[in-house]
XYZ file of C-alpha atoms in Angstrom:
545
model
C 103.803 79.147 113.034
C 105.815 79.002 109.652
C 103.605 81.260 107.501
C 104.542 82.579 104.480
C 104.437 85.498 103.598
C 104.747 87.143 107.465
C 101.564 88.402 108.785
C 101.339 91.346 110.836
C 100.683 89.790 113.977
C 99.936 86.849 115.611
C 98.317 85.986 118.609
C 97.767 82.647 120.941
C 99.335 79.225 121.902
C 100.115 76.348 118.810
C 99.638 73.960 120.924
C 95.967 72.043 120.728
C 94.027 73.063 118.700
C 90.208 73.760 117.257
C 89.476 70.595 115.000
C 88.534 70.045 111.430
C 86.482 66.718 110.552
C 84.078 65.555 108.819
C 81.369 67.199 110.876
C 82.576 70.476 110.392
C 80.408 73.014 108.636
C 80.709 76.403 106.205
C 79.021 79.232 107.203
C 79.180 81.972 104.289
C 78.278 85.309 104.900
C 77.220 87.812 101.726
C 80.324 88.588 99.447
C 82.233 85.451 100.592
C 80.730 82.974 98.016
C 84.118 82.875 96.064
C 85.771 81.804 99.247
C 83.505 79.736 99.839
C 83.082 77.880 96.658
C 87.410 77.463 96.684
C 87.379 76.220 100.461
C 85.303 73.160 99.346
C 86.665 72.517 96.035
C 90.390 72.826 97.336
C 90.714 72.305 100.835
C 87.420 69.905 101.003
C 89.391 67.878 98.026
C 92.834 68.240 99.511
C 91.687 67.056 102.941
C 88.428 64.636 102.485
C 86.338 67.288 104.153
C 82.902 67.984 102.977
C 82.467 70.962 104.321
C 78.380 71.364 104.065
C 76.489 74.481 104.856
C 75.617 74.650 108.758
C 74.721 77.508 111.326
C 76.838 80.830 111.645
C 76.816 79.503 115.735
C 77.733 75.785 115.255
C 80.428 75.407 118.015
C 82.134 73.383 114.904
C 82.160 75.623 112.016
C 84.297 77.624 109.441
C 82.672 80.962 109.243
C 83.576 83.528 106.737
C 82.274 87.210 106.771
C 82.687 90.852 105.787
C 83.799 93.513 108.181
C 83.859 97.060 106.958
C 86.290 98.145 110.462
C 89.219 96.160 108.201
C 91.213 97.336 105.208
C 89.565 95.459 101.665
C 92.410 93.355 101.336
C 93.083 92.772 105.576
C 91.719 89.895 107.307
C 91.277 88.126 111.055
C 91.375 84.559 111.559
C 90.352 83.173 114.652
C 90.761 79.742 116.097
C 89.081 79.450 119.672
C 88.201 76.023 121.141
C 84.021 75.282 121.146
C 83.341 78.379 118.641
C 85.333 76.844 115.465
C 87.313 79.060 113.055
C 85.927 82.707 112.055
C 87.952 84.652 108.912
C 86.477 88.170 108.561
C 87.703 90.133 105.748
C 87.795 93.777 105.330
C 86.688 92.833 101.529
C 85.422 89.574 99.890
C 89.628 89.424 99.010
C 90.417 89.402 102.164
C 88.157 86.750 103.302
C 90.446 84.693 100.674
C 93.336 85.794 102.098
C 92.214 84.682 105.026
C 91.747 80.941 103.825
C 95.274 81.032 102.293
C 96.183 81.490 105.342
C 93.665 78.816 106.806
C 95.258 76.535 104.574
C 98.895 76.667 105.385
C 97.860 76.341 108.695
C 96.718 73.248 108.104
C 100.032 71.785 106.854
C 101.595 70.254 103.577
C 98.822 67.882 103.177
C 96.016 70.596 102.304
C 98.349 71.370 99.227
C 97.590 68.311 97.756
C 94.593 67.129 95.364
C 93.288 64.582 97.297
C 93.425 62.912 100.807
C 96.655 60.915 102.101
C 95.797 60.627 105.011
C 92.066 60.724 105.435
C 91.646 59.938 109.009
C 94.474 62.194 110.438
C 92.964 64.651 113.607
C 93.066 67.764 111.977
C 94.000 71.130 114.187
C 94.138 75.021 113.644
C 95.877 76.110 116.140
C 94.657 78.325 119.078
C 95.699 81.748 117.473
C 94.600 84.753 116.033
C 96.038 86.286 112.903
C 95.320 89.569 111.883
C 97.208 90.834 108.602
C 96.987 93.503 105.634
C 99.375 93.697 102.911
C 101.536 96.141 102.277
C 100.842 96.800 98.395
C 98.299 96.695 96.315
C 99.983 95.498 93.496
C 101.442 91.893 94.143
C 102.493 90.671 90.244
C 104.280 88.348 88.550
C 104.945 88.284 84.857
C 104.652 85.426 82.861
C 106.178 85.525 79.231
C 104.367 82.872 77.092
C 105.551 84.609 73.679
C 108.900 83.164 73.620
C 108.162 79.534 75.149
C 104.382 78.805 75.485
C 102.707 78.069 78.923
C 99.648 75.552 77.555
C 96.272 76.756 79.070
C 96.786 74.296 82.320
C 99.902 75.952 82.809
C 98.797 79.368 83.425
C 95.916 77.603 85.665
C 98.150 75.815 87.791
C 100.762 79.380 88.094
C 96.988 81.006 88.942
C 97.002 78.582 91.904
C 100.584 79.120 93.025
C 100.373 83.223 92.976
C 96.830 82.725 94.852
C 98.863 80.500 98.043
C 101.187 83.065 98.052
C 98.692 86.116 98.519
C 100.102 87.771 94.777
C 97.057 89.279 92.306
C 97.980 90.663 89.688
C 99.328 88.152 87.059
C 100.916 90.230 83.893
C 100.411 88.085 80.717
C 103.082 88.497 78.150
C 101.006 87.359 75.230
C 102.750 88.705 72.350
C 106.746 89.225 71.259
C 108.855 89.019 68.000
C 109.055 84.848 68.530
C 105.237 84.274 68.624
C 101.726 85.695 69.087
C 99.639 84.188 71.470
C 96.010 84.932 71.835
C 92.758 84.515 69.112
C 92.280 87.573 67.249
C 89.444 86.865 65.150
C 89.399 89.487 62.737
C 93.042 88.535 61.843
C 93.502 84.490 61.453
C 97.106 84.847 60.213
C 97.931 86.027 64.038
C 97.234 82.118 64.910
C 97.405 80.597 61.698
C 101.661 82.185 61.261
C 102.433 84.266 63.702
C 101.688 81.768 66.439
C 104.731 79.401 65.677
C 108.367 79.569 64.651
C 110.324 76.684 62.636
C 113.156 76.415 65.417
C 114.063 77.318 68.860
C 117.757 78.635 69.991
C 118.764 76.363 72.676
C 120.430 78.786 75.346
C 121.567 82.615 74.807
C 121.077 84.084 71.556
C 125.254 83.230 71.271
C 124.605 79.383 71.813
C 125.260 77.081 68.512
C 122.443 74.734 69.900
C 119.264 75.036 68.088
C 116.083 72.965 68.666
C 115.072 72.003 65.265
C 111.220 70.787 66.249
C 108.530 73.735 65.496
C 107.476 75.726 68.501
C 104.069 76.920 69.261
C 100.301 77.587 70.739
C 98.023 79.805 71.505
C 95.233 80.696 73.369
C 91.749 80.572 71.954
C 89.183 82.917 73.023
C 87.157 80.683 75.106
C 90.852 79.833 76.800
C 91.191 83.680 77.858
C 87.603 83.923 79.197
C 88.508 80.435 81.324
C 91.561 82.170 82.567
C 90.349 85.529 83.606
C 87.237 83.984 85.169
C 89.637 81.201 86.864
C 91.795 84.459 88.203
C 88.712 86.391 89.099
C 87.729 83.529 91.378
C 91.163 83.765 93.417
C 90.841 87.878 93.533
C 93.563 87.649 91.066
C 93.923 90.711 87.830
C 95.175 89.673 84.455
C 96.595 92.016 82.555
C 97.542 91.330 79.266
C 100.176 92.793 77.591
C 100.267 93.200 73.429
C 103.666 94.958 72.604
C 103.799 98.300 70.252
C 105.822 98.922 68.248
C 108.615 97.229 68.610
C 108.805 93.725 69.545
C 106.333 92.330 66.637
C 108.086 90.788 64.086
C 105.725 87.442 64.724
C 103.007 90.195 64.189
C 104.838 91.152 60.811
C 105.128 87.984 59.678
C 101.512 87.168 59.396
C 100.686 90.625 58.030
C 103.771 92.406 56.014
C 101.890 95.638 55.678
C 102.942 96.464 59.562
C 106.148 96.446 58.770
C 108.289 99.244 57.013
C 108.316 97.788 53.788
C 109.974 100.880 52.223
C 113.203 99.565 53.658
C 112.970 95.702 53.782
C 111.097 92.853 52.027
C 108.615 92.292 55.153
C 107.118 89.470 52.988
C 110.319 87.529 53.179
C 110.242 87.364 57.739
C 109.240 84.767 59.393
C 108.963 84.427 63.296
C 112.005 84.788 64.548
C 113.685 81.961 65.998
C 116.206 83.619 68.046
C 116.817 85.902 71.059
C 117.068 89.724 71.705
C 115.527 92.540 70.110
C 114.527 92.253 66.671
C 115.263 95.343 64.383
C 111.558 94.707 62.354
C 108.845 96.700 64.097
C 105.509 98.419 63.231
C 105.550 101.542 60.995
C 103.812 104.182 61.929
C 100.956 104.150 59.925
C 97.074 105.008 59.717
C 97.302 100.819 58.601
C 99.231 99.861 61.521
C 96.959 101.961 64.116
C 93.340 100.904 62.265
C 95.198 97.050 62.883
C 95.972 97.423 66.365
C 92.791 99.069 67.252
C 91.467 95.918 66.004
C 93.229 93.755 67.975
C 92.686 95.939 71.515
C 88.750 96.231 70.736
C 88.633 91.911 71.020
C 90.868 92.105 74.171
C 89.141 94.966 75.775
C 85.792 91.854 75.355
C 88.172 89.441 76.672
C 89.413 91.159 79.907
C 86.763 92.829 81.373
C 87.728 95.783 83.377
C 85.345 94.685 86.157
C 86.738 91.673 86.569
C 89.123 92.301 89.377
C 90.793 95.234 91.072
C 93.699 95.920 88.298
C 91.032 94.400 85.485
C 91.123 97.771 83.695
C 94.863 97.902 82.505
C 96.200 97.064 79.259
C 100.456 96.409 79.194
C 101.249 98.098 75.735
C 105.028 97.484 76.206
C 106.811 100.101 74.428
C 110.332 98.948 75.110
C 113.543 98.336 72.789
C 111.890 99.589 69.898
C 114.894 99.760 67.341
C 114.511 102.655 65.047
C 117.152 101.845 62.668
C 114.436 101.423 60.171
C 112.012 104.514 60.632
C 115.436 105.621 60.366
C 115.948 104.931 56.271
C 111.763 104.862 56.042
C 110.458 107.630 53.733
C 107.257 106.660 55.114
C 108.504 107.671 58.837
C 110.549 110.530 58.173
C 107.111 111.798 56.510
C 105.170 111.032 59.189
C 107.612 112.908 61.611
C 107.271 116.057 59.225
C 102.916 115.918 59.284
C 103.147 115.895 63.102
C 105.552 118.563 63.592
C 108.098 115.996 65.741
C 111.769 115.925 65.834
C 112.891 112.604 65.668
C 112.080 108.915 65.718
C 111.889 108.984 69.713
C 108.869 111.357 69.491
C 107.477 109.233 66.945
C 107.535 106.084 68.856
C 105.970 109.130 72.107
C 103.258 109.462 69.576
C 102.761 106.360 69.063
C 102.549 104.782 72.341
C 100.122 108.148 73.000
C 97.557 107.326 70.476
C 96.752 104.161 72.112
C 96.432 106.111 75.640
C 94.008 108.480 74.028
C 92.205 105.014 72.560
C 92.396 103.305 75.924
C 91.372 106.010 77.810
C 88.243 106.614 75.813
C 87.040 103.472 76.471
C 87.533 103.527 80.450
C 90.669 101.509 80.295
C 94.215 102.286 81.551
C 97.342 102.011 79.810
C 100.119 100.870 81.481
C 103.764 100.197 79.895
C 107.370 99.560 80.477
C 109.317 102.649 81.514
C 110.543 103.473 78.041
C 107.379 105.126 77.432
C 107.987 108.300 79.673
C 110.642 109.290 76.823
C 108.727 112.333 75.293
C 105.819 112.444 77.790
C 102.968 110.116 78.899
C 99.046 110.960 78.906
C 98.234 111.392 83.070
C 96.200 108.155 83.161
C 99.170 105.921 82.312
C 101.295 103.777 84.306
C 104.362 102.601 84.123
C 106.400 99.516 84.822
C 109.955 100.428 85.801
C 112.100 97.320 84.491
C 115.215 99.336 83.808
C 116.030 99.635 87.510
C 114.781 102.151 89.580
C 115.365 105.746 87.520
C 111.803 104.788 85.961
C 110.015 104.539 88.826
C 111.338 107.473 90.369
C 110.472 110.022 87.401
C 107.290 108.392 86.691
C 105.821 108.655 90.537
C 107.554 112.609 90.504
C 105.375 113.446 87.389
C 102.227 112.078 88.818
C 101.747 108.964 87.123
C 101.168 105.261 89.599
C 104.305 103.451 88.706
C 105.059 98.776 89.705
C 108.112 98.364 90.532
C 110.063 95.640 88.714
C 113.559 96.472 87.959
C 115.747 93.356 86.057
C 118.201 93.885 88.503
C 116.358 92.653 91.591
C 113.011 90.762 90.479
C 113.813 89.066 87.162
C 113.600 85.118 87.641
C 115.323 84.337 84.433
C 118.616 85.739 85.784
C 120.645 83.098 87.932
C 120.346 81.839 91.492
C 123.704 80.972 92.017
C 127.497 81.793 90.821
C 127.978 77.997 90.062
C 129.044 75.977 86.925
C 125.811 73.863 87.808
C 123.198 76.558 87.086
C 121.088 75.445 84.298
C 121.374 78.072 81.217
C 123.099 80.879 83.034
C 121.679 84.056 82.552
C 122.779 87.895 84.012
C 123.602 88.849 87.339
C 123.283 85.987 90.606
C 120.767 86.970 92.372
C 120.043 84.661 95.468
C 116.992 83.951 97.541
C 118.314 86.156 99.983
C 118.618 89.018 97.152
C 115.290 89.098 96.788
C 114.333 88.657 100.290
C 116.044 92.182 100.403
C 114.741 93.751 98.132
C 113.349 97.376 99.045
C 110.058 98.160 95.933
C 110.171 101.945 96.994
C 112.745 103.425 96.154
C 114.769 106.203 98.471
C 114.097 109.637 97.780
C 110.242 109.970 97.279
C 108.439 111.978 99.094
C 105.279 110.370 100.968
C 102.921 111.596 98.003
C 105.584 110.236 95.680
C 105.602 107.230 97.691
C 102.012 106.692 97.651
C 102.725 106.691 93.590
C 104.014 102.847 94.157
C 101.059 100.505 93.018
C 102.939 98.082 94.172
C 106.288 95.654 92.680
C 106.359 92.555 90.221
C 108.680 89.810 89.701
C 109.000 89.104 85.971
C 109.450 85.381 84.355
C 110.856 85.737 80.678
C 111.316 82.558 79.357
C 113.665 82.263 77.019
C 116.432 80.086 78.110
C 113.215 78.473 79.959
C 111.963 75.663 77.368
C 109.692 73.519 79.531
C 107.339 73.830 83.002
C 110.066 72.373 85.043
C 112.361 75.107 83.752
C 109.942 78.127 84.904
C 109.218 76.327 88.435
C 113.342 76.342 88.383
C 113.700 80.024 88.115
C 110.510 81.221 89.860
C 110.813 78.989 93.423
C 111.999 79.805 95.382
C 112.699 83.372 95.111
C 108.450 83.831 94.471
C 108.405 82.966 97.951
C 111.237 85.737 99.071
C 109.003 88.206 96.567
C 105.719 87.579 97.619
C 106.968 88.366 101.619
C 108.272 91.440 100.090
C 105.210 92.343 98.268
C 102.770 91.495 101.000
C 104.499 91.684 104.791
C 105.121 95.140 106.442
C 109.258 94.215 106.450
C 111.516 96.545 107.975
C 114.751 98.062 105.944
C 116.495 95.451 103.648
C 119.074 95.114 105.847
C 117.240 94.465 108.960
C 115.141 91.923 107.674
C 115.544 88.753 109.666
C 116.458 86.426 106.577
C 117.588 83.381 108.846
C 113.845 83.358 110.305
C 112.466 83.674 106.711
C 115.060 80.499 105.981
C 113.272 78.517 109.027
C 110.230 79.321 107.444
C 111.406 78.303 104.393
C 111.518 74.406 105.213
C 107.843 74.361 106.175
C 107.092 75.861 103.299
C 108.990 73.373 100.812
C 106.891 70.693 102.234
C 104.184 72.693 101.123
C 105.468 73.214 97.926
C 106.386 69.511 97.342
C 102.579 68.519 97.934
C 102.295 71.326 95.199
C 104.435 69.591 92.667
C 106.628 72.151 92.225
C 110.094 72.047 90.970
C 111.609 74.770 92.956
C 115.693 74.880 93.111
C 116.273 73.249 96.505
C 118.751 75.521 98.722
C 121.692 72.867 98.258
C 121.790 73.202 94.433
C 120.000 72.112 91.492
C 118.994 68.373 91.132
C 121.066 66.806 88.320
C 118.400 66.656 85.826
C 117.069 70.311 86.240
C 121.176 71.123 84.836
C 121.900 72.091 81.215
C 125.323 70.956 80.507
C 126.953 72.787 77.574
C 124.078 74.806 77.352
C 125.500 78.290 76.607
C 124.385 81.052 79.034
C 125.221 84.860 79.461
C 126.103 85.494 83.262
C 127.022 88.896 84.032
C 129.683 88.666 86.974
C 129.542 91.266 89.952
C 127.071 92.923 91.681
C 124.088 94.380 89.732
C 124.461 98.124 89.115
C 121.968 100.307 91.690
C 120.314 102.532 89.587
């Protein structure tokens, strides 16, 4: 059985099989009704299976129930000849798990949209699967500041995390090379701030520039239709809205954010390059009144009840230059009226005003690891990025930490050492790499330990101009990622990545029916290569920190 990610345990014979046809019924216990509702829009669709309400004792049935004896996210599917197919979950998300599950066992063709081959006996094997996952916290980042992912987009990358048993998806709405969601109150955030003139082609050092304007954004109604979408598939989005660096596109549309004591913030634009931009907020009773504006229309727009990790709200907080509270009289004032030292306890401040803000209103801040510089509120979280020194001191002072660092999970960095790999970026980091990947890092106690939400792999996008691009970087290795994030593995080195590489070519079937443009394990396809498209590779092995 070529399941990915690994359950727990399996039990039973593959041969034979309990069938699926068109006189199979649903039966839908209380709490299942989102499983429910996806197993006949999805696998009914996929399969030509109509799936219609019948008897919890049919002998031919798909029955789907609660049991409390389980973990919220574990599930049992069982497959035994004249009694159908039974998925209890410990939780209505597990139930869903459970179909995922369902699903792949049903081969490549439930992955499609509609039926190829409509009359084809369809068997679940004579097996039971019981299975929990190992984290709670099973993310992936997508950044849809610096290229943007239309609506359908994120829908469709909703989909993919969902067969892959990941729920969290991190939503990178906001950077110094666009804004992307409807604020309201503030029109120039869509009206300016939501495109750029021209694109770099490549790494920032690349000559190439795309000359065509770049841009989009997500209305309102768009945010509601994703988080509702997610909520369906037990998935969280959390979005992210940087502070205060990162937010030149910000600054653009509204030059009193920026320091204007020290440059003409009237005269930026959106930048249309890469790295960090030295133009970022100052720290000002105009800037905070602003941004308190913005959070009170996405607090409406993400609902904390909305799914398990609903409540968080990604502030950032990372690479904020301060070369310019630096030379700002403005700054340098503020530092004196709060009794701080320097411009790192300002940007401390900062980042802590919104935790008191988000905290008063139920919600939990979470940000990148930057802001444990000069102490964090004990609510927050953090996202370790910068390897795993983050993660370590966050979860030792107390505070739930996701484990992402750049050197293991980031997608944008390359698959391969070869000349062939499209737009080259930082260190190689294979499909095995991730496989072995360890999110908890050595050291921690077990109450430390228990600190670990769970681990993200992060998307940034851009050297990553198109859809095809992102399914290039994220797929395989999502597949190696979500096995890490979900299956109880042993050590990194133990793990058995040959059998994961078996399972691997069932599972590229699977992704074919999916339409996705993964990087097959031979090499990239000529036409997902950028030749004489500048990169930055980074040669060695990462640095274990």
């Amino acid at each position: 059985m070529e399941l990915i990610p690994a359950p727990r345990a399996v039990e039973g014979r593959t041969e034979g099989g309990v069938p699926l046809d068109r006189d199979t019924t649903l039966w839908a216990g209380p709490g299942t009704e989102r499983t429910e509702r996806w197993l006949r829009a999805t696998l009914g669709a996929s399969l030509g299976l109509r799936l219609p309400p019948g008897p919890r004792d049919a002998g031919n049935a798909v029955r789907l129930l609660l049991d409390d004896a389980l973990e919220p996210e574990a599930y049992r599917l069982g497959a035994v000849a004249g009694r159908g197919v039974e998925i209890r979950g410990g939780g209505p998300a597990g139930v869903f798990w459970g179909a995922q599950t369902l699903r792949q066992l049903l081969g490549p063709d439930a992955f499609r949209r509609a039926p190829v081959r409509p009359d084809a006996g369809l068997r679940v094997p004579h097996q039971v699967v019981e299975d929990a996952p190992r984290f709670r916290w099973r993310g992936l980042l997508l950044d849809v500041a610096r290229h943007f992912m239309p609506k359908e987009g994120v829908l469709r990358y909703l989909d993919l995390m969902a067969a892959h048993k990941l729920n969290v998806l991190h939503l990178h709405l906001t950077d110094d090379q666009g804004w992307r969601i409807e604020i309201r109150r503030y029109p120039g955030l869509t009206e300016t701030a939501s495109w750029r003139s021209r694109t770099k082609f490549g790494h920032r050092a690349s000559p190439l520039w795309d000359e065509k304007p770049h841009g989009g954004y997500y209305t309102q109604d768009d945010i509601r239709e994703i988080v509702a979408y997610a909520a369906e598939r037990h998935i969280s989005v959390v979005p992210e809205i940087d502070v205060p660096g990162h937010s030149q596109a910000a600054i653009a549309a509204y030059p009193e954010l920026g320091n204007a004591d020290v440059v003409d913030t009237a005269a930026l634009s959106v930048w249309d390059t890469w790295g960090v931009s030295a133009n970022v907020l100052a720290p000002t009773d105009t800037t905070l009144r602003f941004y308190e504006g913005v959070f009170e229309e996405v607090l409406e727009l993400f609902p904390a009840d909305a799914a398990e990790f609903s409540g968080f709200v990604h502030v950032g907080g990372d690479e904020c230059r301060k070369e310019q509270w630096t030379e700002s009289v403005t700054a340098k004032t503020r530092i004196a009226d709060l009794g701080l030292t320097d411009e790192d306890e300002l940007q401390s401040w900062f980042i802590g005003h919104f935790d008191a803000w988000l905290s008063a209103r139920g919600r939990r801040l979470i940000g990148w690891d930057e802001i444990l510089e000069g102490g964090l509120a004990p609510g927050a979280a953090v996202s370790s990025w910068r390897g795993y020194a983050g993660g370590i001191a966050a979860a030792r002072a107390g505070h739930d930490v996701v484990m992402c660092p750049e050197q293991y999970v980031y997608l944008d960095h390359r698959q391969a050492p070869g000349e062939d790999e499209p737009v080259p970026i930082g260190f190689v980091r294979t499909l095995e790499d991730v496989y072995r990947f360890e999110p908890v890092p050595a050291g921690l106690t077990e109450e430390e330990a228990r600190r670990v939400l769970g681990t993200q792999a992060n998307v940034w996008t851009e050297a990553m101009e198109d859809a095809a691009r992102v399914d290039y970087q994220t797929f395989p290795r999502l597949a190696a990622f979500a096995e890490v994030a979900w299956s109880s593995l042993p050590a990194p080195a133990e793990r058995d990545f040959a059998g994961f590489e078996r399972r691997m070519a069932a599972h590229y079937r699977r992704l074919d029916a999916l339409g996705v443009a993964y990087r097959p394990p031979t090499g990239p396809r000529p036409w997902q290569r950028r030749p004489g498209v500048p990169g930055r590779p980074i040669e060695g092995p990462p640095p274990n920190r």
